[in-house]
Amino acid sequence: MGEISVTPAFVKELYHDLAWKYQSHGTKIEQKWRSFDQNQREKAVKAGAAEGALLADPTDRTLGNMYKLIPEWNLQALIQPESDYLLDQLKHRATNSLRDQYQSGVHGTAGDRVFVLENIDHLGRTRSTRGGFMLFINDAEYGESFVKVSLQDVLALALDQKNNLEDYSSLCRTEPVFLSHAVNNWFFSQPGLVPDERGRVMPLVTDKYISLSIFEVIHDSVIGAAIWDYVYRLLQVLSQKINDRHCRAIILQEMANICHFERCRVHKLFKRFVQMGSGSKYFKRVSGVYDDDCARVTMKIKPDVLTRKNPQLHYVLRLCQSPKDVASVVDWIKKLDCFHQTYATETTRMLEREVDAFGNLAVTTGFIQNLMNSLPLPPINPRKGQIYVSRLKKLRSEIDSIKAEVDLSEFVVPIGNLLEPGVADAVLAALSRFIVDKTGTELGILYQGPNEDCLSRTENHCHQQNANVATITDSNSHIIDGPSGAKQVQERRHKHRTRPAHSSMHSMFPAAAITATLEDNRASPVFKVKPETFNVFSVLFARSQSRRSISWTAFEAAMTDLNFSITPKWGSVLTFYPPQDSSVQRSLTLHRPHNSHIEGFRLLFIAKRLKRTFGWEENLSRWLESSNTEDVYFFTKVPAQ
């Protein structure tokens, strides 16, 4: 007889066999066990062990690694007279599902998950886990590995994140409520507000720092949208040239460097919010030291000291450390995610902006991991594959060099003035004029240009490789420096005067941002939904400034009513998949709100995402309510391709 293969199916078979035997003989076993004295109990448990070998206590190392796997199965605990320890263990394993056993132990103690994670924390890796992961979803899928992600799946993920950040950027420029929320978060999380080694904070509460915060919010939103636009378009080129060995190598090196740049960017944002949030006690600012014109902030403790005292903060601080390889970051994301699944109320100890930043970090890292699972992504290289990243760094540095001169205090002192009629529009117009005056063109155009140029240059580099050009040096993978300083600004200014108005989707003129997306006037399909579903979308798509909130549970129920499937990703991140018969086969990734209610700026964001992804109408006159109060119908629109 061949060796038994320990597969997920075999584990399930053993579980069902144990459950059936316990159901049939559990009562008799209890009676018999309780009648045994200590010697009889010891004889019985040893008879069931291989060669009678059993742990003397939970820390017994005489049997090798057995104490790491089943410490609860030890003589000290099992054979105590008058103790039901063994019966409790048996009942727990036989009557609770595998998933429940993973989450919790006997009488509500920690389950297998916590036991495994605590052991992992104290063990070194014996082999590479690059790109490997497992997640227990439900009993049917217990222990099953994920299917390898295809390039088309990765493209879909990139498109979803691209749309997500473009919608965020658009709302910053079109919705005062959204802009005010973003600016408040940015203003009150300035690194200079972290106390230094003497407990001093920088005087960053003066009016000019409100102007600076608005500048940085808009700039950061445009950078994020530009990066993911380039990632998506570069992946499209890769999908067309996947069988071209030389081109694939060039694009994958570009992609590896871009992904590293973006991972560092979102990590920096996460750390920014944590060091002025739940982790504020454990950071200090290094006085007089700056990184990229930003005050340097370091951690005062090692996260390990909080492992038992505050597990959530331990995981959070681990994620704040300088990002290393993707696999290690994924490990800590998974640990924090598992902790939140088990202790959901613990998230209330984090600020909303921290939870949102964690979601963004998880989405970005998850995308990179999926890309690595789909294709052999090379290590980052500071000399090769720098076509886009080198251009991006140079442009970001140029924009950052002028931000200290911006002055919007006429409009935004205090920040709440952004909510006054016309103020946000005036602020954005003034900011746009300032940037055009300093750089020669609009902010959106500044980032749109490199995307076009670098994509073209990457494709040209591929053609050169395939044409066996005599000498292709590392310089071919860098952007050739163009005119600099005043000459470059003058060239931009000339192009700006001849360019059509609002030609960038990132224009800071609200009218342009609102009309940037072309509408498709094809006939809309009709769905039948419950009145509760209609009410949810009535709130989401209401045009009034004061909208009431809706619960996240109600929103999920409404999407389920439309036959969407919902898949948890990381932490508060969920992905909504349309039904197979939907004319729009695109997924939508959203973050569950911090307090489980959708309100304020988040209502605007989710409505924007629904319209962008599925073309759903904001005009409620297009929603038709039937005469039957049990049914409601509404139209949707298919977005232009």
CSV table of N, CA and C in Angstrom, one decimal, residues 247-340:
chain,number,residue,atom,x,y,z
A,247,CYS,N,11.5,42.0,-25.4
A,247,CYS,CA,10.5,43.0,-25.0
A,247,CYS,C,10.0,42.7,-23.6
A,248,ARG,N,9.6,41.4,-23.4
A,248,ARG,CA,9.1,41.0,-22.1
A,248,ARG,C,10.1,41.4,-20.9
A,249,ALA,N,11.3,41.1,-21.2
A,249,ALA,CA,12.4,41.4,-20.1
A,249,ALA,C,12.5,42.9,-19.9
A,250,ILE,N,12.4,43.7,-20.9
A,250,ILE,CA,12.5,45.1,-20.8
A,250,ILE,C,11.3,45.7,-20.0
A,251,ILE,N,10.1,45.2,-20.3
A,251,ILE,CA,8.9,45.7,-19.7
A,251,ILE,C,8.8,45.3,-18.2
A,252,LEU,N,9.2,44.0,-18.0
A,252,LEU,CA,9.1,43.5,-16.6
A,252,LEU,C,10.1,44.2,-15.7
A,253,GLN,N,11.3,44.6,-16.2
A,253,GLN,CA,12.2,45.4,-15.4
A,253,GLN,C,11.7,46.8,-15.1
A,254,GLU,N,11.1,47.4,-16.1
A,254,GLU,CA,10.4,48.7,-15.9
A,254,GLU,C,9.3,48.5,-14.8
A,255,MET,N,8.5,47.5,-15.0
A,255,MET,CA,7.4,47.2,-14.0
A,255,MET,C,7.9,47.0,-12.6
A,256,ALA,N,9.0,46.2,-12.5
A,256,ALA,CA,9.5,46.0,-11.1
A,256,ALA,C,9.9,47.3,-10.4
A,257,ASN,N,10.6,48.1,-11.2
A,257,ASN,CA,11.0,49.4,-10.6
A,257,ASN,C,9.8,50.3,-10.3
A,258,ILE,N,8.8,50.4,-11.1
A,258,ILE,CA,7.6,51.2,-10.9
A,258,ILE,C,6.9,50.7,-9.7
A,259,CYS,N,6.7,49.4,-9.6
A,259,CYS,CA,6.0,48.8,-8.5
A,259,CYS,C,6.7,49.1,-7.1
A,260,HIS,N,8.0,49.0,-7.2
A,260,HIS,CA,8.8,49.4,-5.9
A,260,HIS,C,8.6,50.8,-5.6
A,261,PHE,N,8.6,51.7,-6.6
A,261,PHE,CA,8.4,53.1,-6.3
A,261,PHE,C,7.0,53.4,-5.7
A,262,GLU,N,6.0,52.7,-6.3
A,262,GLU,CA,4.6,52.9,-5.8
A,262,GLU,C,4.4,52.3,-4.4
A,263,ARG,N,5.1,51.2,-4.1
A,263,ARG,CA,5.0,50.5,-2.8
A,263,ARG,C,5.6,51.4,-1.8
A,264,CYS,N,6.7,52.1,-2.1
A,264,CYS,CA,7.3,53.0,-1.1
A,264,CYS,C,6.5,54.2,-0.9
A,265,ARG,N,5.8,54.7,-2.0
A,265,ARG,CA,4.9,55.9,-1.8
A,265,ARG,C,3.8,55.6,-0.9
A,266,VAL,N,3.1,54.5,-1.1
A,266,VAL,CA,1.9,54.2,-0.2
A,266,VAL,C,2.4,53.8,1.2
A,267,HIS,N,3.5,53.2,1.3
A,267,HIS,CA,4.1,52.9,2.7
A,267,HIS,C,4.3,54.2,3.4
A,268,LYS,N,4.9,55.2,2.7
A,268,LYS,CA,5.2,56.5,3.3
A,268,LYS,C,3.9,57.2,3.8
A,269,LEU,N,2.8,57.1,3.0
A,269,LEU,CA,1.5,57.6,3.5
A,269,LEU,C,1.0,56.9,4.7
A,270,PHE,N,1.1,55.6,4.7
A,270,PHE,CA,0.6,54.8,5.8
A,270,PHE,C,1.4,55.2,7.1
A,271,LYS,N,2.7,55.3,7.0
A,271,LYS,CA,3.5,55.7,8.2
A,271,LYS,C,3.2,57.1,8.6
A,272,ARG,N,2.9,58.0,7.7
A,272,ARG,CA,2.6,59.4,8.0
A,272,ARG,C,1.3,59.4,8.9
A,273,PHE,N,0.3,58.6,8.6
A,273,PHE,CA,-0.9,58.7,9.4
A,273,PHE,C,-0.8,58.0,10.7
A,274,VAL,N,0.0,56.9,10.7
A,274,VAL,CA,0.2,56.1,12.0
A,274,VAL,C,0.9,56.9,13.0
A,275,GLN,N,2.0,57.6,12.6
A,275,GLN,CA,2.9,58.3,13.5
A,275,GLN,C,2.2,59.5,14.1
A,276,MET,N,1.1,60.0,13.5
A,276,MET,CA,0.2,61.0,14.1
A,276,MET,C,-1.1,60.5,14.6
A,277,GLY,N,-1.2,59.1,14.7
A,277,GLY,CA,-2.5,58.5,15.0
A,277,GLY,C,-2.2,57.5,16.2
A,278,SER,N,-2.6,56.2,15.9
A,278,SER,CA,-2.5,55.2,17.0
A,278,SER,C,-1.1,54.9,17.5
A,279,GLY,N,-0.1,55.2,16.6
A,279,GLY,CA,1.3,55.0,17.0
A,279,GLY,C,2.1,56.2,17.5
A,280,SER,N,1.4,57.3,17.8
A,280,SER,CA,2.0,58.6,18.1
A,280,SER,C,3.0,58.5,19.2
A,281,LYS,N,2.8,57.6,20.2
A,281,LYS,CA,3.7,57.6,21.4
A,281,LYS,C,5.1,57.0,21.0
A,282,TYR,N,5.1,56.3,19.9
A,282,TYR,CA,6.3,55.5,19.6
A,282,TYR,C,7.2,56.0,18.4
A,283,PHE,N,7.0,57.3,18.1
A,283,PHE,CA,7.8,57.9,17.0
A,283,PHE,C,8.4,59.2,17.5
A,284,LYS,N,9.5,59.6,16.9
A,284,LYS,CA,10.1,60.8,17.2
A,284,LYS,C,10.7,61.4,15.9
A,285,ARG,N,10.7,62.8,15.9
A,285,ARG,CA,11.2,63.5,14.7
A,285,ARG,C,12.7,63.8,15.0
A,286,VAL,N,13.5,63.6,13.9
A,286,VAL,CA,14.9,63.9,14.1
A,286,VAL,C,15.1,65.3,13.7
A,287,SER,N,15.3,66.2,14.6
A,287,SER,CA,15.4,67.6,14.4
A,287,SER,C,16.5,68.0,13.4
A,288,GLY,N,16.1,68.8,12.5
A,288,GLY,CA,17.1,69.3,11.5
A,288,GLY,C,17.4,68.4,10.3
A,289,VAL,N,16.8,67.2,10.3
A,289,VAL,CA,17.1,66.2,9.2
A,289,VAL,C,15.8,66.0,8.4
A,290,TYR,N,16.0,66.1,7.1
A,290,TYR,CA,14.9,66.0,6.1
A,290,TYR,C,15.2,64.9,5.1
A,291,ASP,N,14.2,64.2,4.6
A,291,ASP,CA,14.2,63.3,3.5
A,291,ASP,C,13.3,63.8,2.4
A,292,ASP,N,13.8,64.2,1.3
A,292,ASP,CA,13.0,64.7,0.2
A,292,ASP,C,12.1,65.9,0.7
A,293,ASP,N,12.7,66.8,1.4
A,293,ASP,CA,12.1,68.0,1.9
A,293,ASP,C,11.0,67.7,2.9
A,294,CYS,N,11.1,66.5,3.5
A,294,CYS,CA,10.1,66.1,4.5
A,294,CYS,C,10.8,65.7,5.8
A,295,ALA,N,10.4,66.2,7.0
A,295,ALA,CA,11.0,66.0,8.2
A,295,ALA,C,11.1,64.5,8.5
A,296,ARG,N,12.4,64.0,8.8
A,296,ARG,CA,12.6,62.6,9.1
A,296,ARG,C,12.0,62.2,10.4
A,297,VAL,N,11.2,61.1,10.4
A,297,VAL,CA,10.6,60.6,11.6
A,297,VAL,C,11.0,59.1,11.8
A,298,THR,N,11.5,58.7,13.0
A,298,THR,CA,12.0,57.4,13.2
A,298,THR,C,11.2,56.8,14.4
A,299,MET,N,11.2,55.4,14.5
A,299,MET,CA,10.5,54.7,15.6
A,299,MET,C,11.4,54.7,16.8
A,300,LYS,N,10.8,54.9,18.0
A,300,LYS,CA,11.5,54.9,19.2
A,300,LYS,C,11.7,53.6,19.9
A,301,ILE,N,10.9,52.6,19.4
A,301,ILE,CA,10.9,51.3,20.1
A,301,ILE,C,11.0,50.2,19.0
A,302,LYS,N,11.3,49.0,19.4
A,302,LYS,CA,11.2,47.8,18.5
A,302,LYS,C,9.8,47.3,18.6
A,303,PRO,N,9.1,47.1,17.5
A,303,PRO,CA,7.7,46.6,17.6
A,303,PRO,C,7.5,45.3,18.4
A,304,ASP,N,8.5,44.5,18.6
A,304,ASP,CA,8.4,43.3,19.3
A,304,ASP,C,7.9,43.4,20.7
A,305,VAL,N,8.2,44.6,21.4
A,305,VAL,CA,7.9,44.8,22.8
A,305,VAL,C,6.4,44.9,22.9
A,306,LEU,N,5.6,45.1,21.8
A,306,LEU,CA,4.2,45.2,21.9
A,306,LEU,C,3.4,43.9,21.5
A,307,THR,N,4.2,42.8,21.2
A,307,THR,CA,3.6,41.6,20.7
A,307,THR,C,2.4,41.2,21.5
A,308,ARG,N,2.5,41.1,22.8
A,308,ARG,CA,1.4,40.7,23.7
A,308,ARG,C,0.6,41.8,24.3
A,309,LYS,N,1.3,42.9,24.6
A,309,LYS,CA,0.6,44.1,25.2
A,309,LYS,C,-0.4,44.7,24.3
A,310,ASN,N,0.0,44.8,23.0
A,310,ASN,CA,-0.9,45.5,22.0
A,310,ASN,C,-0.6,44.9,20.6
A,311,PRO,N,-1.2,43.7,20.3
A,311,PRO,CA,-0.9,43.0,19.1
A,311,PRO,C,-1.2,43.8,17.8
A,312,GLN,N,-2.3,44.5,17.9
A,312,GLN,CA,-2.6,45.3,16.7
A,312,GLN,C,-1.6,46.4,16.4
A,313,LEU,N,-1.1,47.1,17.4
A,313,LEU,CA,-0.1,48.1,17.2
A,313,LEU,C,1.2,47.5,16.8
A,314,HIS,N,1.5,46.3,17.3
A,314,HIS,CA,2.7,45.6,16.9
A,314,HIS,C,2.7,45.3,15.4
A,315,TYR,N,1.6,44.9,14.9
A,315,TYR,CA,1.5,44.6,13.5
A,315,TYR,C,1.6,45.9,12.7
A,316,VAL,N,0.9,46.9,13.2
A,316,VAL,CA,0.9,48.2,12.5
A,316,VAL,C,2.3,48.8,12.4
A,317,LEU,N,3.1,48.8,13.6
A,317,LEU,CA,4.4,49.3,13.6
A,317,LEU,C,5.4,48.5,12.7
A,318,ARG,N,5.1,47.2,12.6
A,318,ARG,CA,5.9,46.4,11.7
A,318,ARG,C,5.8,46.9,10.3
A,319,LEU,N,4.5,47.2,9.9
A,319,LEU,CA,4.3,47.7,8.6
A,319,LEU,C,4.8,49.1,8.3
A,320,CYS,N,5.1,49.8,9.4
A,320,CYS,CA,5.7,51.2,9.3
A,320,CYS,C,7.2,51.1,9.1
A,321,GLN,N,7.8,50.0,9.4
A,321,GLN,CA,9.2,49.8,9.1
A,321,GLN,C,9.5,49.9,7.6
A,322,SER,N,10.8,50.2,7.3
A,322,SER,CA,11.1,50.4,5.9
A,322,SER,C,10.8,49.1,5.1
A,323,PRO,N,10.0,49.2,4.0
A,323,PRO,CA,9.6,48.0,3.3
A,323,PRO,C,10.8,47.2,2.7
A,324,LYS,N,10.7,45.9,2.9
A,324,LYS,CA,11.8,45.1,2.4
A,324,LYS,C,11.2,44.3,1.2
A,325,ASP,N,11.3,43.0,1.3
A,325,ASP,CA,10.7,42.2,0.2
A,325,ASP,C,9.2,42.2,0.3
A,326,VAL,N,8.5,41.9,-0.8
A,326,VAL,CA,7.1,41.9,-0.9
A,326,VAL,C,6.5,40.8,0.1
A,327,ALA,N,7.1,39.7,0.1
A,327,ALA,CA,6.6,38.6,0.9
A,327,ALA,C,6.5,38.9,2.4
A,328,SER,N,7.6,39.6,2.9
A,328,SER,CA,7.5,39.9,4.3
A,328,SER,C,6.4,41.0,4.6
A,329,VAL,N,6.2,41.9,3.7
A,329,VAL,CA,5.1,42.9,3.9
A,329,VAL,C,3.8,42.2,3.9
A,330,VAL,N,3.6,41.3,2.9
A,330,VAL,CA,2.4,40.5,2.8
A,330,VAL,C,2.1,39.7,4.1
A,331,ASP,N,3.2,39.1,4.7
A,331,ASP,CA,3.0,38.4,6.0
A,331,ASP,C,2.4,39.3,7.0
A,332,TRP,N,2.9,40.5,7.2
A,332,TRP,CA,2.4,41.4,8.3
A,332,TRP,C,1.0,41.9,7.9
A,333,ILE,N,0.8,42.1,6.7
A,333,ILE,CA,-0.6,42.5,6.3
A,333,ILE,C,-1.6,41.4,6.6
A,334,LYS,N,-1.2,40.2,6.3
A,334,LYS,CA,-2.1,39.1,6.6
A,334,LYS,C,-2.3,38.9,8.1
A,335,LYS,N,-1.3,39.1,8.9
A,335,LYS,CA,-1.4,39.0,10.4
A,335,LYS,C,-2.4,40.1,10.9
A,336,LEU,N,-2.2,41.3,10.4
A,336,LEU,CA,-3.1,42.4,10.9
A,336,LEU,C,-4.5,42.1,10.4
A,337,ASP,N,-4.6,41.6,9.2
A,337,ASP,CA,-6.0,41.3,8.6
A,337,ASP,C,-6.6,40.2,9.4
A,338,CYS,N,-5.9,39.1,9.8
A,338,CYS,CA,-6.5,38.1,10.6
A,338,CYS,C,-6.9,38.6,12.0
A,339,PHE,N,-6.1,39.4,12.5
A,339,PHE,CA,-6.4,40.0,13.9
A,339,PHE,C,-7.7,40.8,13.8
A,340,HIS,N,-7.9,41.6,12.7
A,340,HIS,CA,-9.1,42.4,12.6
A,340,HIS,C,-10.3,41.5,12.3
